[in-house]
Short mmCIF file of C-alpha atoms in Angstrom, two decimals:
data_model
loop_
_atom_site.label_atom_id
_atom_site.label_comp_id
_atom_site.label_asym_id
_atom_site.label_seq_id
_atom_site.Cartn_x
_atom_site.Cartn_y
_atom_site.Cartn_z
CA MET A 1 -0.08 0.23 0.06
CA GLU A 2 2.73 2.29 1.09
CA THR A 3 4.26 1.75 -2.30
CA LEU A 4 1.27 2.38 -4.22
CA GLN A 5 0.35 5.76 -1.39
CA ILE A 6 3.42 7.08 -3.73
CA TYR A 7 1.85 7.46 -7.33
CA LEU A 8 -1.46 8.43 -5.85
CA PRO A 9 -0.33 12.17 -6.53
CA ASP A 10 0.29 11.49 -10.07
CA TYR A 11 -2.91 9.71 -10.65
CA PHE A 12 -5.05 12.87 -9.19
CA PHE A 13 -2.83 15.08 -11.52
CA LEU A 14 -3.80 12.43 -14.46
CA ALA A 15 -7.53 12.36 -13.62
CA LEU A 16 -7.48 16.52 -12.83
CA GLY A 17 -5.96 16.32 -16.74
CA LEU A 18 -8.55 13.90 -17.88
CA LEU A 19 -11.42 15.89 -16.21
CA LEU A 20 -9.92 19.83 -18.03
CA PHE A 21 -10.02 17.70 -21.32
CA LEU A 22 -13.72 16.19 -20.86
CA TYR A 23 -14.94 20.11 -19.72
CA MET A 24 -13.00 21.70 -22.84
CA ALA A 25 -14.29 19.26 -25.00
CA THR A 26 -17.43 19.03 -24.12
CA ASP A 27 -18.82 22.52 -22.81
CA GLY A 28 -16.25 24.18 -25.17
CA TYR A 29 -18.43 23.19 -28.40
CA ASN A 30 -21.62 24.78 -25.87
CA LEU A 31 -19.87 28.11 -25.38
CA GLY A 32 -18.17 28.29 -29.02
CA LEU A 33 -21.71 27.60 -30.18
CA GLY A 34 -23.06 30.92 -27.75
CA ILE A 35 -20.18 33.38 -29.26
CA PHE A 36 -21.15 31.95 -32.75
CA SER A 37 -24.84 33.04 -31.84
CA LEU A 38 -24.12 36.00 -31.18
CA ALA A 39 -23.61 36.45 -35.67
CA ALA A 40 -26.87 34.94 -35.55
CA ARG A 41 -28.54 36.61 -38.73
CA ASN A 42 -32.38 36.15 -36.95
CA GLU A 43 -33.73 34.37 -34.18
CA GLU A 44 -34.77 31.62 -36.20
CA GLU A 45 -31.27 30.69 -36.67
CA ARG A 46 -30.09 31.74 -32.92
CA GLY A 47 -33.17 29.39 -31.49
CA LEU A 48 -32.05 26.62 -33.78
CA MET A 49 -28.44 26.85 -31.98
CA ILE A 50 -29.72 26.53 -28.65
CA HIS A 51 -32.15 24.28 -29.20
CA SER A 52 -28.92 21.87 -30.80
CA ILE A 53 -27.36 22.31 -27.05
CA ALA A 54 -30.90 22.03 -24.99
CA SER A 55 -30.59 18.41 -23.92
CA THR A 56 -26.98 18.12 -23.20
CA TRP A 57 -25.21 21.16 -21.75
CA HIS A 58 -26.08 20.10 -18.11
CA ALA A 59 -24.08 17.09 -18.44
CA SER A 60 -21.08 19.07 -19.31
CA GLN A 61 -21.13 21.45 -17.02
CA THR A 62 -21.02 18.21 -14.46
CA TRP A 63 -17.15 18.07 -15.49
CA LEU A 64 -16.24 21.34 -13.96
CA VAL A 65 -18.05 20.46 -11.19
CA ILE A 66 -16.33 17.33 -10.56
CA LEU A 67 -12.61 18.89 -11.65
CA GLY A 68 -13.46 22.19 -8.81
CA GLY A 69 -14.22 19.06 -6.18
CA LEU A 70 -11.10 17.03 -7.11
CA LEU A 71 -8.89 19.55 -7.01
CA PHE A 72 -10.10 21.02 -3.73
CA GLY A 73 -9.56 17.33 -1.89
CA ALA A 74 -6.38 16.06 -3.61
CA PHE A 75 -4.62 19.23 -3.65
CA PRO A 76 -6.34 21.66 -1.30
CA VAL A 77 -3.08 24.28 -1.30
CA VAL A 78 -3.23 24.45 -5.20
CA TYR A 79 -6.83 25.21 -4.89
CA GLY A 80 -6.16 28.04 -1.97
CA VAL A 81 -3.42 29.38 -4.01
CA ALA A 82 -5.74 29.54 -7.47
CA MET A 83 -8.99 31.04 -5.87
CA SER A 84 -6.58 33.39 -3.99
CA ALA A 85 -4.75 34.69 -7.34
CA LEU A 86 -7.85 34.23 -9.89
CA TYR A 87 -10.60 34.99 -7.65
CA VAL A 88 -11.70 37.72 -10.26
CA PRO A 89 -11.53 35.79 -13.25
CA VAL A 90 -13.36 32.57 -11.70
CA MET A 91 -16.09 34.35 -10.35
CA LEU A 92 -16.79 36.09 -14.23
CA MET A 93 -16.51 32.49 -15.39
CA LEU A 94 -19.32 31.01 -12.52
CA ALA A 95 -21.45 34.28 -13.42
CA GLY A 96 -21.35 33.89 -17.42
CA LEU A 97 -21.88 30.32 -17.05
CA ALA A 98 -25.27 30.93 -14.75
CA PHE A 99 -26.25 34.07 -17.40
CA ARG A 100 -25.87 31.54 -19.62
CA GLY A 101 -27.78 28.50 -18.15
CA VAL A 102 -30.46 30.81 -17.41
CA ALA A 103 -30.85 31.94 -20.66
CA ILE A 104 -31.03 28.86 -22.30
CA GLU A 105 -33.65 27.80 -20.14
CA PHE A 106 -35.89 30.68 -20.28
CA TYR A 107 -35.23 31.22 -23.89
CA HIS A 108 -38.11 28.80 -24.68
CA GLU A 109 -40.56 30.06 -22.55
CA SER A 110 -40.38 34.05 -23.11
CA PRO A 111 -42.07 36.12 -25.49
CA ASN A 112 -38.69 38.40 -26.28
CA ARG A 113 -36.81 35.81 -26.86
CA ALA A 114 -34.37 37.87 -28.68
CA ARG A 115 -33.85 39.41 -25.15
CA TRP A 116 -32.63 35.85 -23.64
CA GLY A 117 -30.85 34.82 -26.99
CA LEU A 118 -28.49 38.04 -26.72
CA ALA A 119 -27.77 36.72 -22.99
CA PHE A 120 -27.00 33.39 -24.28
CA GLY A 121 -24.27 34.56 -26.21
CA LEU A 122 -22.71 37.62 -24.09
CA GLY A 123 -22.48 35.11 -21.14
CA SER A 124 -21.02 32.27 -23.02
CA LEU A 125 -18.38 34.94 -24.30
CA VAL A 126 -17.82 36.19 -20.86
CA ALA A 127 -17.55 32.66 -19.42
CA THR A 128 -15.11 31.82 -22.36
CA LEU A 129 -12.70 34.76 -21.65
CA ALA A 130 -12.55 34.12 -18.45
CA GLN A 131 -11.67 30.64 -18.60
CA GLY A 132 -8.47 31.96 -20.61
CA PHE A 133 -7.76 34.52 -18.30
CA THR A 134 -7.83 32.03 -15.37
CA LEU A 135 -5.74 29.25 -17.62
CA GLY A 136 -3.43 31.93 -18.60
CA GLY A 137 -3.15 33.36 -14.61
CA LEU A 138 -2.32 30.05 -14.21
CA LEU A 139 0.24 29.21 -16.80
CA SER A 140 1.91 32.62 -15.98
CA GLY A 141 3.57 31.55 -12.73
CA MET A 142 2.09 32.36 -9.08
CA PRO A 143 4.85 33.31 -6.38
CA VAL A 144 3.78 30.55 -3.34
CA VAL A 145 5.27 31.37 0.14
CA ASN A 146 4.56 29.09 2.54
CA GLY A 147 1.71 27.82 1.14
CA GLN A 148 -0.18 30.61 0.25
CA PHE A 149 -0.53 33.09 -2.45
CA ALA A 150 2.00 35.80 -2.42
CA GLY A 151 1.23 37.82 -5.07
CA GLY A 152 -1.51 40.56 -6.35
CA TRP A 153 -5.10 40.49 -6.80
CA GLY A 154 -4.46 41.45 -10.71
CA ASP A 155 -1.29 39.64 -11.41
CA TRP A 156 -3.66 37.23 -13.69
CA LEU A 157 -4.26 40.37 -16.21
CA ASN A 158 -1.07 40.17 -18.00
CA PRO A 159 -0.27 39.84 -21.99
CA PHE A 160 0.40 36.33 -21.68
CA SER A 161 -2.87 35.37 -19.93
CA ALA A 162 -4.69 37.88 -22.59
CA LEU A 163 -3.50 35.69 -25.38
CA VAL A 164 -4.32 32.87 -24.20
CA ALA A 165 -7.71 34.00 -23.79
CA ALA A 166 -8.20 35.19 -27.27
CA GLY A 167 -6.59 31.65 -28.42
CA GLY A 168 -9.06 29.58 -26.13
CA ALA A 169 -12.10 31.81 -27.46
CA ALA A 170 -11.11 30.83 -30.90
CA GLY A 171 -10.71 27.19 -29.77
CA PHE A 172 -14.41 27.12 -28.89
CA LEU A 173 -15.66 29.32 -31.39
CA LEU A 174 -14.08 25.96 -33.56
CA LEU A 175 -15.65 23.53 -31.34
CA GLY A 176 -18.96 25.30 -31.58
CA THR A 177 -19.34 25.84 -35.23
CA THR A 178 -18.21 21.97 -36.59
CA TYR A 179 -20.67 20.92 -34.02
CA LEU A 180 -22.92 23.20 -35.10
CA ALA A 181 -21.88 21.87 -39.02
CA MET A 182 -22.75 18.28 -37.81
CA LYS A 183 -26.29 19.10 -36.04
CA ALA A 184 -27.85 21.87 -38.41
CA GLU A 185 -28.39 22.14 -42.04
CA GLY A 186 -28.73 23.83 -45.16
CA GLU A 187 -27.31 27.61 -45.21
CA LEU A 188 -26.44 27.26 -41.59
CA ARG A 189 -24.44 24.54 -41.89
CA GLU A 190 -22.14 26.09 -44.76
CA ARG A 191 -21.96 29.03 -42.59
CA ALA A 192 -20.85 27.19 -39.84
CA LEU A 193 -18.16 25.49 -41.40
CA LYS A 194 -16.97 28.52 -43.15
CA ALA A 195 -16.52 30.31 -39.40
CA ALA A 196 -14.86 27.12 -38.38
CA ALA A 197 -12.39 27.21 -41.39
CA VAL A 198 -11.63 30.87 -39.94
CA ALA A 199 -11.64 29.63 -36.29
CA ALA A 200 -9.03 27.20 -37.31
CA TRP A 201 -6.48 29.32 -38.29
CA ALA A 202 -7.00 31.89 -35.53
CA VAL A 203 -5.88 28.83 -33.25
CA LEU A 204 -2.88 27.82 -35.42
CA ALA A 205 -1.92 32.00 -34.75
CA GLY A 206 -2.92 32.06 -31.34
CA LEU A 207 -0.89 29.17 -30.42
CA ALA A 208 2.29 30.24 -32.71
CA VAL A 209 2.16 33.46 -30.76
CA ILE A 210 1.80 31.87 -27.34
CA LEU A 211 4.80 29.79 -28.01
CA LEU A 212 6.95 32.71 -29.81
CA TRP A 213 5.79 35.05 -26.77
CA MET A 214 6.67 31.84 -24.11
CA SER A 215 10.06 31.69 -26.67
CA LEU A 216 11.19 35.38 -25.81
CA GLN A 217 10.50 35.35 -22.12
CA HIS A 218 12.80 32.45 -21.36
CA ARG A 219 15.62 34.01 -23.87
CA GLU A 220 15.16 37.07 -21.83
CA GLY A 221 15.88 35.39 -18.17
CA ARG A 222 11.62 36.08 -16.94
CA PHE A 223 9.21 33.14 -16.24
CA SER A 224 7.66 30.95 -18.67
CA LEU A 225 6.52 27.56 -18.94
CA LEU A 226 9.85 26.90 -20.84
CA ALA A 227 11.59 27.33 -17.44
CA LEU A 228 9.89 24.18 -15.64
CA ARG A 229 12.15 20.89 -15.81
CA GLN A 230 9.79 19.23 -18.71
CA GLY A 231 8.67 23.12 -19.89
CA HIS A 232 10.05 21.75 -23.54
CA TYR A 233 7.83 18.52 -23.81
CA ILE A 234 5.13 21.07 -25.19
CA TYR A 235 7.13 21.15 -28.05
CA LEU A 236 6.79 16.99 -28.64
CA THR A 237 3.03 17.29 -29.56
CA LEU A 238 3.69 19.90 -32.19
CA PRO A 239 4.12 17.57 -35.11
CA ILE A 240 0.23 15.61 -34.09
CA PHE A 241 -1.33 18.80 -33.46
CA LEU A 242 0.09 20.13 -36.99
CA PHE A 243 -1.23 16.92 -38.62
CA GLU A 244 -4.60 17.05 -36.98
CA PHE A 245 -4.95 20.47 -38.08
CA ALA A 246 -4.08 19.72 -41.72
CA MET A 247 -7.00 16.81 -41.40
CA LEU A 248 -9.32 19.33 -40.14
CA LEU A 249 -8.50 21.70 -42.63
CA ARG A 250 -9.19 18.44 -44.83
CA SER A 251 -12.47 17.79 -43.85
CA LEU A 252 -14.10 20.88 -43.70
CA ARG A 253 -13.57 21.31 -46.89
CA ARG A 254 -14.86 18.43 -48.06
CA GLY A 255 -17.62 19.46 -46.11
CA GLU A 256 -17.60 16.29 -44.45
CA PRO A 257 -20.72 15.32 -41.55
CA ASP A 258 -19.05 14.41 -38.52
CA LYS A 259 -14.99 14.73 -38.99
CA PRO A 260 -14.60 18.26 -38.45
CA PHE A 261 -16.03 18.40 -34.48
CA GLN A 262 -14.05 15.15 -34.13
CA TRP A 263 -10.56 16.86 -35.68
CA SER A 264 -11.44 19.61 -32.99
CA VAL A 265 -11.82 17.34 -30.45
CA LEU A 266 -8.60 15.74 -30.98
CA LEU A 267 -6.64 19.13 -31.26
CA PHE A 268 -8.04 20.14 -27.65
CA LEU A 269 -6.87 17.00 -26.63
CA THR A 270 -3.07 17.55 -27.97
CA LEU A 271 -2.89 20.64 -26.16
CA VAL A 272 -4.02 19.11 -23.06
CA VAL A 273 -1.46 16.61 -22.98
CA GLY A 274 1.13 19.51 -24.18
CA ILE A 275 0.39 21.64 -20.99
CA ALA A 276 -0.04 18.45 -19.16
CA ALA A 277 3.80 16.76 -19.99
CA ALA A 278 5.17 20.44 -19.42
CA LEU A 279 4.00 21.17 -16.37
CA TYR A 280 4.49 17.71 -14.64
CA PRO A 281 5.20 17.42 -11.38
CA THR A 282 4.74 20.89 -11.38
CA ALA A 283 1.17 21.83 -9.58
CA VAL A 284 1.11 25.85 -9.28
CA PRO A 285 4.44 27.04 -11.42
CA PRO A 286 6.86 27.84 -10.96
CA GLY A 287 7.80 26.13 -7.47
CA LEU A 288 4.77 24.10 -5.83
CA SER A 289 4.64 20.59 -7.06
CA ILE A 290 2.07 18.04 -6.97
CA PHE A 291 3.70 15.99 -4.15
CA ASP A 292 4.32 19.19 -1.97
CA ALA A 293 0.74 20.00 -2.54
CA ALA A 294 -0.91 17.14 -1.62
CA ALA A 295 -3.69 16.28 0.77
CA PRO A 296 -2.70 13.54 3.24
CA PRO A 297 -2.46 9.81 2.21
CA ARG A 298 -5.69 8.87 3.80
CA SER A 299 -7.73 12.24 2.14
CA LEU A 300 -5.99 10.76 -1.11
CA TRP A 301 -7.28 7.05 -0.47
CA PHE A 302 -10.86 8.22 -0.03
CA LEU A 303 -10.95 9.97 -2.90
CA PHE A 304 -9.12 7.56 -5.35
CA ALA A 305 -11.97 5.33 -4.21
CA VAL A 306 -15.17 7.66 -4.88
CA SER A 307 -13.32 8.71 -7.96
CA ALA A 308 -12.75 5.15 -8.99
CA VAL A 309 -16.83 4.74 -8.41
CA LEU A 310 -17.73 8.57 -9.49
CA LEU A 311 -15.57 8.77 -13.19
CA PRO A 312 -17.20 5.74 -14.64
CA VAL A 313 -20.39 6.53 -13.55
CA MET A 314 -20.40 9.97 -15.04
CA LEU A 315 -18.79 8.79 -18.25
CA ALA A 316 -21.25 6.17 -18.75
CA TYR A 317 -24.26 9.22 -17.91
CA ASN A 318 -22.70 11.36 -20.63
CA ALA A 319 -22.00 8.74 -23.68
CA TRP A 320 -26.01 7.63 -22.62
CA VAL A 321 -27.17 11.36 -23.10
CA TYR A 322 -25.01 11.91 -26.47
CA LEU A 323 -26.71 8.75 -27.59
CA VAL A 324 -29.69 9.38 -26.55
CA PHE A 325 -30.02 13.26 -28.17
CA ARG A 326 -27.65 12.37 -31.36
CA GLY A 327 -28.85 13.53 -34.62
CA LYS A 328 -29.82 16.80 -36.62
CA ALA A 329 -31.29 19.59 -34.43
CA GLY A 330 -34.51 20.91 -34.83
CA GLU A 331 -37.41 23.09 -33.56
CA GLY A 332 -38.85 20.38 -31.22
CA ASP A 333 -35.73 20.09 -29.09
CA LYS A 334 -36.32 21.51 -25.74
CA PRO A 335 -34.09 21.76 -22.55
CA GLY A 336 -34.97 18.07 -20.80
CA HIS A 337 -36.59 16.34 -23.47
#
């Protein structure tokens, strides 16, 4: 047991990475679709966009709840540091998600759908940007002294985190538009495919600028992800990313029904793997490791047992939801139906 206990922080590092990917892949297309809805030409188009996710967005949110709970239980020091350093963007994210959720529920019942449709789009945009600033703020590095955040409340607001937020918005827009191309038909589908191609190039450009920024920071002796022991591992995933990007463009040109969304999801998986490989075993860069931040062994064993039961159940639940509500979207789809 003591031998296995040594690997518990590694297990939770991997589990949190998996949960982050699942959240980004599932709720990412919901948020991206919300951003794209701001460009809807009429209320009928916006309604169809909302209808296409009306029965699945609840399930996507569960990954974020589990992610927060597991982080709090397995790495309480990380949770405390992150919440102290990233309080503002995290609160903005929660406000955006709440606004988005209320808008989806009320859209179908309100006589003034345009107002709730606008709230759906703006809530999605705020939540997306806030998530980007949260991730960018974490990857920018946080000073930690005696297990507590020792920086300022606005450290998360910097050029690097702004780049991550912009790149993240382009990525979610890519997921949202490829998902819409899978669910819609006719002119709306064609517009979604064109928007997806633009978003894909924006993702590639954003990634290039972020890597260039990190390289310049590293060369000047300032902190970036590359300064970590395994920081350069992020480059190992680039060939895979570029292959998936080429396949994505190919599927978009051919107008294939499902492939663009699938390649978009794989792009996100590659990015998460690259970031995780560069970070490991760091929990909060530059100096707090997962071994320093881990909860006591008894807590980790308890969480291990809970997660071993809960994660398969959640995976089965999400798979069942997507199986039941697969197919093209229609006006008859409403929340809970």
